[in-house]
Short mmCIF file of C-alpha atoms in Angstrom, two decimals:
data_model
loop_
_atom_site.label_atom_id
_atom_site.label_comp_id
_atom_site.label_asym_id
_atom_site.label_seq_id
_atom_site.Cartn_x
_atom_site.Cartn_y
_atom_site.Cartn_z
CA MET A 5 106.17 134.64 54.08
CA PRO A 6 106.51 138.74 51.65
CA VAL A 7 110.46 138.62 51.82
CA VAL A 8 110.10 134.76 49.65
CA ASP A 9 111.26 134.26 46.36
CA GLY A 10 108.85 131.00 45.03
CA LEU A 11 105.87 131.34 47.31
CA ILE A 12 104.08 128.20 46.56
CA GLY A 13 107.08 125.79 46.24
CA TYR A 14 107.93 127.45 49.99
CA ILE A 15 104.17 126.65 51.53
CA LEU A 16 104.63 123.12 50.07
CA GLY A 17 108.08 122.89 51.30
CA THR A 18 106.90 123.64 54.97
CA VAL A 19 103.54 121.66 53.83
CA PHE A 20 105.30 117.84 52.70
CA GLY A 21 107.91 118.62 55.34
CA ALA A 22 105.89 118.58 58.04
CA LEU A 23 103.74 115.22 56.69
CA THR A 24 107.13 113.63 56.16
CA THR A 25 107.93 113.79 60.01
CA ALA A 26 104.38 113.06 61.14
CA ILE A 27 104.89 109.75 58.95
CA ILE A 28 108.70 109.15 60.17
CA VAL A 29 107.15 110.05 64.02
CA ILE A 30 103.95 107.05 63.65
CA SER A 31 106.43 105.00 61.71
CA LEU A 32 108.98 105.06 64.21
CA LYS A 33 107.05 105.26 67.82
CA LYS A 34 106.75 102.45 70.30
CA ASN A 35 102.50 101.72 70.84
CA VAL A 36 103.04 99.98 74.39
CA VAL A 37 99.63 98.51 76.12
CA GLN A 38 99.19 98.46 79.70
CA ASP A 39 97.62 95.70 80.76
CA ASN A 40 95.53 97.24 83.39
CA SER A 41 92.92 93.81 84.29
CA SER A 42 95.13 92.84 87.15
CA PHE A 43 94.09 95.75 88.80
CA ASP A 44 90.47 96.23 88.17
CA ASN A 45 88.84 94.39 91.75
CA GLN A 46 91.88 97.03 93.20
CA PRO A 47 91.08 100.81 94.37
CA VAL A 48 93.36 103.37 92.68
CA GLY A 49 95.44 105.45 95.18
CA ASP A 50 95.01 102.14 97.52
CA GLN A 51 97.94 102.66 100.54
CA ILE A 52 99.30 102.28 103.82
CA THR A 53 99.21 105.87 105.69
CA GLU A 54 98.95 104.01 109.22
CA GLU A 55 102.47 103.92 111.03
CA GLY A 56 104.49 100.31 111.81
CA VAL A 57 101.60 97.82 109.04
CA ALA A 58 104.27 97.21 106.16
CA ASP A 59 106.38 94.74 105.75
CA VAL A 60 108.20 97.30 102.34
CA LEU A 61 108.52 100.74 102.73
CA ALA A 62 110.03 102.91 99.78
CA VAL A 63 110.74 106.82 98.92
CA THR A 64 110.29 108.22 95.89
CA ALA A 65 112.24 111.51 94.69
CA CYS A 66 112.45 113.50 91.26
CA PRO A 67 113.92 116.11 89.91
CA SER A 68 110.56 118.34 89.76
CA GLY A 69 109.12 115.75 92.07
CA VAL A 70 106.05 116.50 90.89
CA ALA A 71 105.78 113.54 87.36
CA HIS A 72 108.20 110.51 87.84
CA THR A 73 108.49 110.66 91.80
CA PHE A 74 104.34 109.37 91.95
CA LEU A 75 104.70 107.50 88.59
CA ALA A 76 106.81 105.25 90.87
CA ALA A 77 104.23 105.89 93.79
CA ARG A 78 101.83 104.50 92.19
CA SER A 79 104.26 101.38 89.98
CA LEU A 80 105.67 100.54 93.60
CA GLU A 81 101.57 100.35 95.00
CA LYS A 82 100.31 97.97 92.60
CA ALA A 83 103.00 96.23 92.44
CA ALA A 84 102.25 95.34 96.17
CA ALA A 85 98.54 94.98 95.99
CA GLN A 86 99.34 91.84 93.38
CA LEU A 87 101.98 90.91 95.12
CA GLY A 88 100.37 90.92 98.58
CA VAL A 89 102.70 93.03 100.43
CA LYS A 90 101.87 95.71 102.20
CA ILE A 91 103.98 99.19 100.77
CA LYS A 92 104.35 102.01 102.39
CA VAL A 93 104.78 105.00 100.11
CA GLU A 94 106.58 108.50 100.92
CA THR A 95 107.22 110.84 97.90
CA GLN A 96 108.49 113.94 97.93
CA GLY A 97 108.49 116.17 95.34
CA ALA A 98 106.48 120.30 94.93
CA ASN A 99 105.03 120.20 97.61
CA GLY A 100 107.17 118.48 100.31
CA ILE A 101 107.29 115.62 102.50
CA SER A 102 103.80 113.11 101.81
CA ASN A 103 102.77 109.57 103.78
CA ARG A 104 106.07 110.39 106.20
CA ILE A 105 108.10 106.77 107.45
CA THR A 106 108.20 107.59 110.74
CA ALA A 107 110.62 104.79 112.75
CA LYS A 108 107.47 102.81 114.50
CA ASP A 109 107.14 101.76 109.86
CA ILE A 110 111.40 101.30 110.05
CA ALA A 111 111.38 98.98 112.98
CA HIS A 112 108.26 97.06 111.27
CA ALA A 113 109.73 96.93 107.78
CA LYS A 114 112.05 94.91 105.81
CA PHE A 115 113.56 96.60 104.02
CA VAL A 116 113.65 100.24 101.71
CA ILE A 117 113.06 100.82 98.20
CA LEU A 118 114.35 103.87 97.42
CA ALA A 119 113.16 104.77 94.42
CA HIS A 120 114.75 108.13 93.56
CA ASP A 121 116.77 110.96 90.75
CA VAL A 122 117.95 113.28 92.80
CA ALA A 123 118.60 113.22 96.65
CA VAL A 124 116.29 111.73 98.91
CA LYS A 125 116.08 113.89 102.47
CA ASN A 126 116.66 111.93 106.02
CA ALA A 127 117.93 109.04 104.18
CA ASP A 128 119.90 108.15 107.40
CA ARG A 129 117.24 106.23 108.72
CA PHE A 130 117.27 104.45 106.95
CA ASP A 131 120.84 103.54 108.18
CA ALA A 132 119.93 100.57 110.64
CA ILE A 133 117.74 98.77 107.58
CA GLN A 134 118.65 97.30 103.98
CA VAL A 135 118.62 99.72 101.46
CA VAL A 136 117.48 98.85 97.79
CA ASP A 137 118.84 102.17 96.01
CA VAL A 138 117.70 102.50 92.46
CA GLU A 139 116.28 104.99 90.07
CA THR A 140 112.58 106.34 89.13
CA LYS A 141 111.99 104.67 85.79
CA ASP A 142 112.74 101.06 87.71
CA ALA A 143 110.81 101.41 89.75
CA ILE A 144 108.22 102.51 87.64
CA TYR A 145 108.71 99.76 84.98
CA CYS A 146 110.64 96.81 87.89
CA ALA A 147 108.49 97.54 90.39
CA ARG A 148 107.44 93.71 90.41
CA GLU A 149 110.67 92.66 90.96
CA LEU A 150 111.70 94.90 93.91
CA VAL A 151 108.76 94.76 96.34
CA SER A 152 109.27 90.68 94.86
CA LYS A 153 112.23 90.63 98.07
CA ALA A 154 110.18 90.70 100.07
CA VAL A 155 108.13 87.84 99.76
#
């Protein structure tokens, strides 16, 4: 600031620039309304951990293994609960592999959803079962359609 000519003009330009940017962002931003009313009676984090009881299996994985991995898993679990389908979701992320899918799970399930943006570890274990291969964003936004294939 000490080396700027026209200090008042500089400050006003900065303030008006920030206001203009804020107005543009607010006017272009989409407002997303999430309807959770259909899930109010369902426990949060309700997931199958037992072996051989799930009709549908899913593996979710993203590059960081944090956000999209768990968003995709939660979306698939919500959709399955809404459709009355038993789903077991394995997450592969920064904390390793959680809720690992076993051979008994694979033998019982109808198909597997691989929702990933990076390579799924041990994907060859699903060679004997139908696999639906999608990106994590598809599992987040189109979970109901993916799970409904089991019905």
